[in-house]
Amino acid sequence: MATLASNAVVLLSWRNAGSPQPQSRWQRYVAASSDTWVSPTAVAPLRGRVSPHLLVASSATLPADAVRRVGAVKGVKRVEVLDAAQTTVGGKRVGLLGVDPSTFRAFTPKPTAESDDLWRNIAGGDVAISFTMGNDGGFELGSHVTVGGRQRQTQLRVGAYATMGLGDVDAVVSRHVARQLGVPSGNALLISAPKTDLKKLSRTLRKVLPKGVKTVEVDPQIDYPAPGGRLPTAKGQVMTAEQVRTVIKAAYSRIGWPYVWGGESEEEGGYDCSGLMQYAFAQAGIRLPRVAADQARAGWIIPYSKARPGDLLIWANDPTAPGYISHIALYIGNGKMVAAPRRGTVVQIQNVYTRNLKGAVRVNPQMGARLAASGL
């Protein structure tokens, strides 16, 4: 199994002795070119990061006047025009964005935003994929993968591992490359609107955007228990005992199945961590969103010390996006969990480990269903 350490050996073997040394933080996550450290393509330096709050997506190019009206709405600080589509990368179905590396970088997590090398590679024609897709999906830095749909495909180099902090987005290319792939031009917007009621803002945006355009929160707030730690117990807000038993039984039924990044069904030959959770909860009639970061919002965050069987356990293991929930498992009690750990393993029972553990999630079926329905 390839590791980040083995990738680093390749990365540190660049031919041009006069090339600038890479940023040490990113030695393991940005691929070297054949004769220089990174692509020589210029990108603008980072000038002030902003937090993304809303992602707007349409099936067609958004009219320029509508984009201008969005930028003029009260509370909107910055708007970034994107190209967005569901496509395949190395045979895996993922969300892909075409971006302007010089401006989009300001909307990304701090380590990603600060890496000039990463953005030069994207500007130079590479694809950047999320850390989990690269590390657990088996797509090595510097390798070439087929990107695109049935109509248009091309071979792109994996130029970086970089999680952008946007759920369901696992691949980023330049807008020039996106056009080559046939991705609709300018059909999405990323909006920064700090200190703004996002639900109210979403309603306002629906009035200035064409019909059928979808708006979702990028990083919805996680619901915490009320003071005193009491959680709702009414039917529908937490799982019934029978649902808990069904979920655990379903997870047990997949023990021994291979870890497959992006896997969520028998047809794909295995499961990844969040695909396993989605499958197990579905057997109890509970809908969950697809990725771990969104599943973490499908209930109330509680300390691990208060976890009980049927709760989700969540970890932030992604070095390119600190705090981003990138791994999830099912707690079964007595310090044990059912998990799909990583590439090269199988679904298994593990002892709960606390490194990077962010707590447990008491699942609210109603919240899970709303999140599952709200995805782009």
PDB file of N, CA and C in Angstrom, residues 167-257:
ATOM      1  N   GLY A 167     -18.414  19.819   1.281  1.00  0.00           N
ATOM      2  CA  GLY A 167     -18.920  18.466   1.222  1.00  0.00           C
ATOM      3  C   GLY A 167     -19.234  18.037  -0.201  1.00  0.00           C
ATOM      4  N   ASP A 168     -18.904  16.807  -0.532  1.00  0.00           N
ATOM      5  CA  ASP A 168     -19.170  16.211  -1.844  1.00  0.00           C
ATOM      6  C   ASP A 168     -18.265  16.739  -2.949  1.00  0.00           C
ATOM      7  N   VAL A 169     -17.335  17.630  -2.650  1.00  0.00           N
ATOM      8  CA  VAL A 169     -16.377  18.104  -3.655  1.00  0.00           C
ATOM      9  C   VAL A 169     -15.033  17.435  -3.381  1.00  0.00           C
ATOM     10  N   ASP A 170     -14.635  16.543  -4.292  1.00  0.00           N
ATOM     11  CA  ASP A 170     -13.383  15.806  -4.100  1.00  0.00           C
ATOM     12  C   ASP A 170     -12.350  16.082  -5.179  1.00  0.00           C
ATOM     13  N   ALA A 171     -12.657  16.948  -6.138  1.00  0.00           N
ATOM     14  CA  ALA A 171     -11.708  17.235  -7.207  1.00  0.00           C
ATOM     15  C   ALA A 171     -11.838  18.687  -7.639  1.00  0.00           C
ATOM     16  N   VAL A 172     -10.693  19.331  -7.870  1.00  0.00           N
ATOM     17  CA  VAL A 172     -10.660  20.725  -8.308  1.00  0.00           C
ATOM     18  C   VAL A 172      -9.669  20.859  -9.457  1.00  0.00           C
ATOM     19  N   VAL A 173     -10.097  21.545 -10.514  1.00  0.00           N
ATOM     20  CA  VAL A 173      -9.239  21.847 -11.659  1.00  0.00           C
ATOM     21  C   VAL A 173      -9.385  23.331 -11.965  1.00  0.00           C
ATOM     22  N   SER A 174      -8.564  23.831 -12.884  1.00  0.00           N
ATOM     23  CA  SER A 174      -8.742  25.210 -13.336  1.00  0.00           C
ATOM     24  C   SER A 174      -9.983  25.296 -14.213  1.00  0.00           C
ATOM     25  N   ARG A 175     -10.505  26.495 -14.375  1.00  0.00           N
ATOM     26  CA  ARG A 175     -11.684  26.659 -15.222  1.00  0.00           C
ATOM     27  C   ARG A 175     -11.352  26.329 -16.682  1.00  0.00           C
ATOM     28  N   HIS A 176     -10.111  26.561 -17.085  1.00  0.00           N
ATOM     29  CA  HIS A 176      -9.695  26.200 -18.445  1.00  0.00           C
ATOM     30  C   HIS A 176      -9.829  24.695 -18.657  1.00  0.00           C
ATOM     31  N   VAL A 177      -9.364  23.912 -17.703  1.00  0.00           N
ATOM     32  CA  VAL A 177      -9.488  22.458 -17.802  1.00  0.00           C
ATOM     33  C   VAL A 177     -10.950  22.046 -17.728  1.00  0.00           C
ATOM     34  N   ALA A 178     -11.729  22.709 -16.863  1.00  0.00           N
ATOM     35  CA  ALA A 178     -13.152  22.380 -16.744  1.00  0.00           C
ATOM     36  C   ALA A 178     -13.864  22.547 -18.078  1.00  0.00           C
ATOM     37  N   ARG A 179     -13.516  23.596 -18.810  1.00  0.00           N
ATOM     38  CA  ARG A 179     -14.136  23.800 -20.125  1.00  0.00           C
ATOM     39  C   ARG A 179     -13.756  22.670 -21.086  1.00  0.00           C
ATOM     40  N   GLN A 180     -12.509  22.215 -21.015  1.00  0.00           N
ATOM     41  CA  GLN A 180     -12.088  21.106 -21.857  1.00  0.00           C
ATOM     42  C   GLN A 180     -12.885  19.836 -21.546  1.00  0.00           C
ATOM     43  N   LEU A 181     -13.300  19.701 -20.286  1.00  0.00           N
ATOM     44  CA  LEU A 181     -14.058  18.527 -19.866  1.00  0.00           C
ATOM     45  C   LEU A 181     -15.552  18.665 -20.157  1.00  0.00           C
ATOM     46  N   GLY A 182     -15.963  19.830 -20.634  1.00  0.00           N
ATOM     47  CA  GLY A 182     -17.369  20.037 -20.926  1.00  0.00           C
ATOM     48  C   GLY A 182     -18.210  20.398 -19.723  1.00  0.00           C
ATOM     49  N   VAL A 183     -17.575  20.822 -18.634  1.00  0.00           N
ATOM     50  CA  VAL A 183     -18.326  21.250 -17.443  1.00  0.00           C
ATOM     51  C   VAL A 183     -19.027  22.564 -17.752  1.00  0.00           C
ATOM     52  N   PRO A 184     -20.291  22.714 -17.376  1.00  0.00           N
ATOM     53  CA  PRO A 184     -20.985  23.985 -17.620  1.00  0.00           C
ATOM     54  C   PRO A 184     -20.185  25.153 -17.046  1.00  0.00           C
ATOM     55  N   SER A 185     -20.078  26.222 -17.811  1.00  0.00           N
ATOM     56  CA  SER A 185     -19.285  27.373 -17.386  1.00  0.00           C
ATOM     57  C   SER A 185     -20.093  28.297 -16.492  1.00  0.00           C
ATOM     58  N   GLY A 186     -19.525  28.646 -15.346  1.00  0.00           N
ATOM     59  CA  GLY A 186     -20.150  29.626 -14.469  1.00  0.00           C
ATOM     60  C   GLY A 186     -21.527  29.245 -13.979  1.00  0.00           C
ATOM     61  N   ASN A 187     -21.724  27.971 -13.687  1.00  0.00           N
ATOM     62  CA  ASN A 187     -23.045  27.509 -13.217  1.00  0.00           C
ATOM     63  C   ASN A 187     -23.134  27.405 -11.705  1.00  0.00           C
ATOM     64  N   ALA A 188     -22.122  27.892 -10.988  1.00  0.00           N
ATOM     65  CA  ALA A 188     -22.138  27.803  -9.521  1.00  0.00           C
ATOM     66  C   ALA A 188     -21.491  29.046  -8.918  1.00  0.00           C
ATOM     67  N   LEU A 189     -21.887  29.336  -7.686  1.00  0.00           N
ATOM     68  CA  LEU A 189     -21.333  30.460  -6.935  1.00  0.00           C
ATOM     69  C   LEU A 189     -20.986  29.994  -5.531  1.00  0.00           C
ATOM     70  N   LEU A 190     -19.874  30.481  -5.014  1.00  0.00           N
ATOM     71  CA  LEU A 190     -19.522  30.277  -3.616  1.00  0.00           C
ATOM     72  C   LEU A 190     -19.616  31.640  -2.954  1.00  0.00           C
ATOM     73  N   ILE A 191     -20.372  31.717  -1.889  1.00  0.00           N
ATOM     74  CA  ILE A 191     -20.699  32.999  -1.280  1.00  0.00           C
ATOM     75  C   ILE A 191     -20.188  33.058   0.155  1.00  0.00           C
ATOM     76  N   SER A 192     -19.516  34.147   0.480  1.00  0.00           N
ATOM     77  CA  SER A 192     -19.118  34.418   1.858  1.00  0.00           C
ATOM     78  C   SER A 192     -20.028  35.512   2.401  1.00  0.00           C
ATOM     79  N   ALA A 193     -20.712  35.193   3.502  1.00  0.00           N
ATOM     80  CA  ALA A 193     -21.654  36.144   4.095  1.00  0.00           C
ATOM     81  C   ALA A 193     -21.582  36.036   5.610  1.00  0.00           C
ATOM     82  N   PRO A 194     -20.498  36.511   6.217  1.00  0.00           N
ATOM     83  CA  PRO A 194     -20.341  36.382   7.674  1.00  0.00           C
ATOM     84  C   PRO A 194     -21.373  37.202   8.443  1.00  0.00           C
ATOM     85  N   LYS A 195     -21.711  36.700   9.620  1.00  0.00           N
ATOM     86  CA  LYS A 195     -22.637  37.383  10.520  1.00  0.00           C
ATOM     87  C   LYS A 195     -23.986  37.664   9.849  1.00  0.00           C
ATOM     88  N   THR A 196     -24.424  36.699   9.036  1.00  0.00           N
ATOM     89  CA  THR A 196     -25.680  36.850   8.310  1.00  0.00           C
ATOM     90  C   THR A 196     -26.564  35.645   8.578  1.00  0.00           C
ATOM     91  N   ASP A 197     -27.853  35.852   8.686  1.00  0.00           N
ATOM     92  CA  ASP A 197     -28.808  34.756   8.814  1.00  0.00           C
ATOM     93  C   ASP A 197     -28.855  34.036   7.468  1.00  0.00           C
ATOM     94  N   LEU A 198     -28.250  32.873   7.398  1.00  0.00           N
ATOM     95  CA  LEU A 198     -28.092  32.198   6.113  1.00  0.00           C
ATOM     96  C   LEU A 198     -29.403  31.672   5.552  1.00  0.00           C
ATOM     97  N   LYS A 199     -30.323  31.270   6.407  1.00  0.00           N
ATOM     98  CA  LYS A 199     -31.626  30.830   5.911  1.00  0.00           C
ATOM     99  C   LYS A 199     -32.377  31.998   5.278  1.00  0.00           C
ATOM    100  N   LYS A 200     -32.324  33.149   5.918  1.00  0.00           N
ATOM    101  CA  LYS A 200     -32.969  34.340   5.362  1.00  0.00           C
ATOM    102  C   LYS A 200     -32.282  34.756   4.066  1.00  0.00           C
ATOM    103  N   LEU A 201     -30.942  34.685   4.053  1.00  0.00           N
ATOM    104  CA  LEU A 201     -30.197  35.043   2.847  1.00  0.00           C
ATOM    105  C   LEU A 201     -30.544  34.105   1.699  1.00  0.00           C
ATOM    106  N   SER A 202     -30.689  32.811   1.989  1.00  0.00           N
ATOM    107  CA  SER A 202     -31.045  31.843   0.949  1.00  0.00           C
ATOM    108  C   SER A 202     -32.392  32.189   0.326  1.00  0.00           C
ATOM    109  N   ARG A 203     -33.343  32.610   1.169  1.00  0.00           N
ATOM    110  CA  ARG A 203     -34.656  32.994   0.651  1.00  0.00           C
ATOM    111  C   ARG A 203     -34.557  34.229  -0.249  1.00  0.00           C
ATOM    112  N   THR A 204     -33.705  35.172   0.136  1.00  0.00           N
ATOM    113  CA  THR A 204     -33.515  36.374  -0.680  1.00  0.00           C
ATOM    114  C   THR A 204     -32.864  36.021  -2.013  1.00  0.00           C
ATOM    115  N   LEU A 205     -31.889  35.113  -1.983  1.00  0.00           N
ATOM    116  CA  LEU A 205     -31.200  34.746  -3.212  1.00  0.00           C
ATOM    117  C   LEU A 205     -32.137  34.059  -4.196  1.00  0.00           C
ATOM    118  N   ARG A 206     -33.105  33.326  -3.694  1.00  0.00           N
ATOM    119  CA  ARG A 206     -34.055  32.663  -4.588  1.00  0.00           C
ATOM    120  C   ARG A 206     -34.843  33.677  -5.423  1.00  0.00           C
ATOM    121  N   LYS A 207     -34.953  34.903  -4.916  1.00  0.00           N
ATOM    122  CA  LYS A 207     -35.692  35.941  -5.641  1.00  0.00           C
ATOM    123  C   LYS A 207     -34.863  36.565  -6.765  1.00  0.00           C
ATOM    124  N   VAL A 208     -33.527  36.487  -6.650  1.00  0.00           N
ATOM    125  CA  VAL A 208     -32.675  37.128  -7.662  1.00  0.00           C
ATOM    126  C   VAL A 208     -32.021  36.119  -8.601  1.00  0.00           C
ATOM    127  N   LEU A 209     -32.172  34.838  -8.311  1.00  0.00           N
ATOM    128  CA  LEU A 209     -31.584  33.793  -9.145  1.00  0.00           C
ATOM    129  C   LEU A 209     -32.662  33.132 -10.003  1.00  0.00           C
ATOM    130  N   PRO A 210     -32.280  32.543 -11.127  1.00  0.00           N
ATOM    131  CA  PRO A 210     -33.263  31.848 -11.967  1.00  0.00           C
ATOM    132  C   PRO A 210     -33.933  30.707 -11.211  1.00  0.00           C
ATOM    133  N   LYS A 211     -35.135  30.324 -11.661  1.00  0.00           N
ATOM    134  CA  LYS A 211     -35.852  29.224 -11.040  1.00  0.00           C
ATOM    135  C   LYS A 211     -35.064  27.924 -11.209  1.00  0.00           C
ATOM    136  N   GLY A 212     -35.153  27.070 -10.191  1.00  0.00           N
ATOM    137  CA  GLY A 212     -34.485  25.776 -10.249  1.00  0.00           C
ATOM    138  C   GLY A 212     -33.071  25.766  -9.721  1.00  0.00           C
ATOM    139  N   VAL A 213     -32.531  26.939  -9.415  1.00  0.00           N
ATOM    140  CA  VAL A 213     -31.178  27.011  -8.850  1.00  0.00           C
ATOM    141  C   VAL A 213     -31.232  26.587  -7.388  1.00  0.00           C
ATOM    142  N   LYS A 214     -30.273  25.784  -6.984  1.00  0.00           N
ATOM    143  CA  LYS A 214     -30.272  25.242  -5.621  1.00  0.00           C
ATOM    144  C   LYS A 214     -29.207  25.937  -4.776  1.00  0.00           C
ATOM    145  N   THR A 215     -29.550  26.220  -3.534  1.00  0.00           N
ATOM    146  CA  THR A 215     -28.634  26.866  -2.596  1.00  0.00           C
ATOM    147  C   THR A 215     -28.540  26.033  -1.324  1.00  0.00           C
ATOM    148  N   VAL A 216     -27.316  25.705  -0.913  1.00  0.00           N
ATOM    149  CA  VAL A 216     -27.125  24.933   0.312  1.00  0.00           C
ATOM    150  C   VAL A 216     -26.057  25.596   1.180  1.00  0.00           C
ATOM    151  N   GLU A 217     -26.160  25.379   2.477  1.00  0.00           N
ATOM    152  CA  GLU A 217     -25.137  25.872   3.399  1.00  0.00           C
ATOM    153  C   GLU A 217     -23.893  25.001   3.275  1.00  0.00           C
ATOM    154  N   VAL A 218     -22.742  25.648   3.230  1.00  0.00           N
ATOM    155  CA  VAL A 218     -21.472  24.931   3.099  1.00  0.00           C
ATOM    156  C   VAL A 218     -21.118  24.223   4.392  1.00  0.00           C
ATOM    157  N   ASP A 219     -21.278  24.895   5.496  1.00  0.00           N
ATOM    158  CA  ASP A 219     -20.854  24.338   6.778  1.00  0.00           C
ATOM    159  C   ASP A 219     -21.914  24.626   7.830  1.00  0.00           C
ATOM    160  N   PRO A 220     -23.060  23.941   7.751  1.00  0.00           N
ATOM    161  CA  PRO A 220     -24.142  24.219   8.701  1.00  0.00           C
ATOM    162  C   PRO A 220     -23.688  24.013  10.141  1.00  0.00           C
ATOM    163  N   GLN A 221     -24.305  24.773  11.023  1.00  0.00           N
ATOM    164  CA  GLN A 221     -23.966  24.648  12.433  1.00  0.00           C
ATOM    165  C   GLN A 221     -24.376  23.275  12.966  1.00  0.00           C
ATOM    166  N   ILE A 222     -23.534  22.714  13.810  1.00  0.00           N
ATOM    167  CA  ILE A 222     -23.845  21.449  14.464  1.00  0.00           C
ATOM    168  C   ILE A 222     -24.671  21.739  15.709  1.00  0.00           C
ATOM    169  N   ASP A 223     -25.721  20.950  15.914  1.00  0.00           N
ATOM    170  CA  ASP A 223     -26.576  21.138  17.084  1.00  0.00           C
ATOM    171  C   ASP A 223     -25.976  20.456  18.309  1.00  0.00           C
ATOM    172  N   TYR A 224     -25.793  21.214  19.347  1.00  0.00           N
ATOM    173  CA  TYR A 224     -25.286  20.687  20.605  1.00  0.00           C
ATOM    174  C   TYR A 224     -26.425  20.567  21.615  1.00  0.00           C
ATOM    175  N   PRO A 225     -26.270  19.709  22.618  1.00  0.00           N
ATOM    176  CA  PRO A 225     -27.332  19.574  23.624  1.00  0.00           C
ATOM    177  C   PRO A 225     -27.571  20.882  24.363  1.00  0.00           C
ATOM    178  N   ALA A 226     -28.757  21.028  24.878  1.00  0.00           N
ATOM    179  CA  ALA A 226     -29.064  22.194  25.689  1.00  0.00           C
ATOM    180  C   ALA A 226     -28.232  22.152  26.967  1.00  0.00           C
ATOM    181  N   PRO A 227     -28.074  23.297  27.639  1.00  0.00           N
ATOM    182  CA  PRO A 227     -27.342  23.294  28.902  1.00  0.00           C
ATOM    183  C   PRO A 227     -27.859  22.210  29.838  1.00  0.00           C
ATOM    184  N   GLY A 228     -26.928  21.512  30.457  1.00  0.00           N
ATOM    185  CA  GLY A 228     -27.298  20.397  31.319  1.00  0.00           C
ATOM    186  C   GLY A 228     -27.142  19.067  30.617  1.00  0.00           C
ATOM    187  N   GLY A 229     -26.940  19.119  29.293  1.00  0.00           N
ATOM    188  CA  GLY A 229     -26.644  17.910  28.541  1.00  0.00           C
ATOM    189  C   GLY A 229     -27.834  17.044  28.209  1.00  0.00           C
ATOM    190  N   ARG A 230     -29.055  17.530  28.404  1.00  0.00           N
ATOM    191  CA  ARG A 230     -30.229  16.724  28.114  1.00  0.00           C
ATOM    192  C   ARG A 230     -30.511  16.721  26.616  1.00  0.00           C
ATOM    193  N   LEU A 231     -30.849  15.560  26.114  1.00  0.00           N
ATOM    194  CA  LEU A 231     -31.174  15.406  24.708  1.00  0.00           C
ATOM    195  C   LEU A 231     -32.650  15.098  24.539  1.00  0.00           C
ATOM    196  N   PRO A 232     -33.238  15.487  23.391  1.00  0.00           N
ATOM    197  CA  PRO A 232     -34.636  15.130  23.148  1.00  0.00           C
ATOM    198  C   PRO A 232     -34.804  13.617  23.159  1.00  0.00           C
ATOM    199  N   THR A 233     -35.948  13.168  23.622  1.00  0.00           N
ATOM    200  CA  THR A 233     -36.222  11.728  23.654  1.00  0.00           C
ATOM    201  C   THR A 233     -37.505  11.380  22.917  1.00  0.00           C
ATOM    202  N   ALA A 234     -38.171  12.391  22.338  1.00  0.00           N
ATOM    203  CA  ALA A 234     -39.439  12.149  21.661  1.00  0.00           C
ATOM    204  C   ALA A 234     -39.228  11.274  20.429  1.00  0.00           C
ATOM    205  N   LYS A 235     -40.237  10.488  20.119  1.00  0.00           N
ATOM    206  CA  LYS A 235     -40.174   9.615  18.949  1.00  0.00           C
ATOM    207  C   LYS A 235     -39.908  10.437  17.700  1.00  0.00           C
ATOM    208  N   GLY A 236     -38.970   9.971  16.879  1.00  0.00           N
ATOM    209  CA  GLY A 236     -38.621  10.664  15.650  1.00  0.00           C
ATOM    210  C   GLY A 236     -37.421  11.558  15.784  1.00  0.00           C
ATOM    211  N   GLN A 237     -37.116  12.010  17.010  1.00  0.00           N
ATOM    212  CA  GLN A 237     -35.944  12.852  17.216  1.00  0.00           C
ATOM    213  C   GLN A 237     -34.705  12.036  17.567  1.00  0.00           C
ATOM    214  N   VAL A 238     -34.896  10.876  18.120  1.00  0.00           N
ATOM    215  CA  VAL A 238     -33.798   9.932  18.336  1.00  0.00           C
ATOM    216  C   VAL A 238     -34.284   8.561  17.884  1.00  0.00           C
ATOM    217  N   MET A 239     -33.351   7.661  17.681  1.00  0.00           N
ATOM    218  CA  MET A 239     -33.721   6.339  17.197  1.00  0.00           C
ATOM    219  C   MET A 239     -34.422   5.520  18.270  1.00  0.00           C
ATOM    220  N   THR A 240     -35.309   4.662  17.846  1.00  0.00           N
ATOM    221  CA  THR A 240     -35.927   3.711  18.762  1.00  0.00           C
ATOM    222  C   THR A 240     -34.949   2.583  19.048  1.00  0.00           C
ATOM    223  N   ALA A 241     -35.226   1.804  20.092  1.00  0.00           N
ATOM    224  CA  ALA A 241     -34.360   0.667  20.419  1.00  0.00           C
ATOM    225  C   ALA A 241     -34.305  -0.326  19.260  1.00  0.00           C
ATOM    226  N   GLU A 242     -35.437  -0.507  18.584  1.00  0.00           N
ATOM    227  CA  GLU A 242     -35.479  -1.435  17.451  1.00  0.00           C
ATOM    228  C   GLU A 242     -34.624  -0.915  16.295  1.00  0.00           C
ATOM    229  N   GLN A 243     -34.653   0.384  16.054  1.00  0.00           N
ATOM    230  CA  GLN A 243     -33.816   0.953  15.000  1.00  0.00           C
ATOM    231  C   GLN A 243     -32.332   0.788  15.322  1.00  0.00           C
ATOM    232  N   VAL A 244     -31.981   0.993  16.581  1.00  0.00           N
ATOM    233  CA  VAL A 244     -30.584   0.815  16.982  1.00  0.00           C
ATOM    234  C   VAL A 244     -30.137  -0.620  16.711  1.00  0.00           C
ATOM    235  N   ARG A 245     -30.962  -1.582  17.106  1.00  0.00           N
ATOM    236  CA  ARG A 245     -30.608  -2.988  16.872  1.00  0.00           C
ATOM    237  C   ARG A 245     -30.463  -3.278  15.379  1.00  0.00           C
ATOM    238  N   THR A 246     -31.340  -2.711  14.573  1.00  0.00           N
ATOM    239  CA  THR A 246     -31.286  -2.953  13.129  1.00  0.00           C
ATOM    240  C   THR A 246     -30.027  -2.357  12.520  1.00  0.00           C
ATOM    241  N   VAL A 247     -29.670  -1.146  12.929  1.00  0.00           N
ATOM    242  CA  VAL A 247     -28.466  -0.494  12.416  1.00  0.00           C
ATOM    243  C   VAL A 247     -27.228  -1.315  12.751  1.00  0.00           C
ATOM    244  N   ILE A 248     -27.110  -1.748  14.009  1.00  0.00           N
ATOM    245  CA  ILE A 248     -25.937  -2.515  14.423  1.00  0.00           C
ATOM    246  C   ILE A 248     -25.890  -3.861  13.698  1.00  0.00           C
ATOM    247  N   LYS A 249     -27.031  -4.513  13.563  1.00  0.00           N
ATOM    248  CA  LYS A 249     -27.078  -5.787  12.845  1.00  0.00           C
ATOM    249  C   LYS A 249     -26.643  -5.612  11.394  1.00  0.00           C
ATOM    250  N   ALA A 250     -27.085  -4.516  10.756  1.00  0.00           N
ATOM    251  CA  ALA A 250     -26.708  -4.263   9.368  1.00  0.00           C
ATOM    252  C   ALA A 250     -25.210  -4.018   9.242  1.00  0.00           C
ATOM    253  N   ALA A 251     -24.639  -3.257  10.181  1.00  0.00           N
ATOM    254  CA  ALA A 251     -23.197  -3.006  10.138  1.00  0.00           C
ATOM    255  C   ALA A 251     -22.421  -4.308  10.331  1.00  0.00           C
ATOM    256  N   TYR A 252     -22.888  -5.152  11.247  1.00  0.00           N
ATOM    257  CA  TYR A 252     -22.239  -6.454  11.469  1.00  0.00           C
ATOM    258  C   TYR A 252     -22.271  -7.294  10.197  1.00  0.00           C
ATOM    259  N   SER A 253     -23.347  -7.179   9.433  1.00  0.00           N
ATOM    260  CA  SER A 253     -23.475  -8.009   8.233  1.00  0.00           C
ATOM    261  C   SER A 253     -22.443  -7.666   7.175  1.00  0.00           C
ATOM    262  N   ARG A 254     -21.787  -6.532   7.320  1.00  0.00           N
ATOM    263  CA  ARG A 254     -20.779  -6.126   6.339  1.00  0.00           C
ATOM    264  C   ARG A 254     -19.354  -6.345   6.826  1.00  0.00           C
ATOM    265  N   ILE A 255     -19.187  -6.931   7.996  1.00  0.00           N
ATOM    266  CA  ILE A 255     -17.838  -7.234   8.494  1.00  0.00           C
ATOM    267  C   ILE A 255     -17.142  -8.178   7.511  1.00  0.00           C
ATOM    268  N   GLY A 256     -15.918  -7.830   7.178  1.00  0.00           N
ATOM    269  CA  GLY A 256     -15.139  -8.622   6.228  1.00  0.00           C
ATOM    270  C   GLY A 256     -15.169  -8.091   4.807  1.00  0.00           C
ATOM    271  N   TRP A 257     -16.111  -7.178   4.520  1.00  0.00           N
ATOM    272  CA  TRP A 257     -16.154  -6.586   3.186  1.00  0.00           C
ATOM    273  C   TRP A 257     -14.985  -5.606   3.033  1.00  0.00           C
TER     274      TRP A 257
END
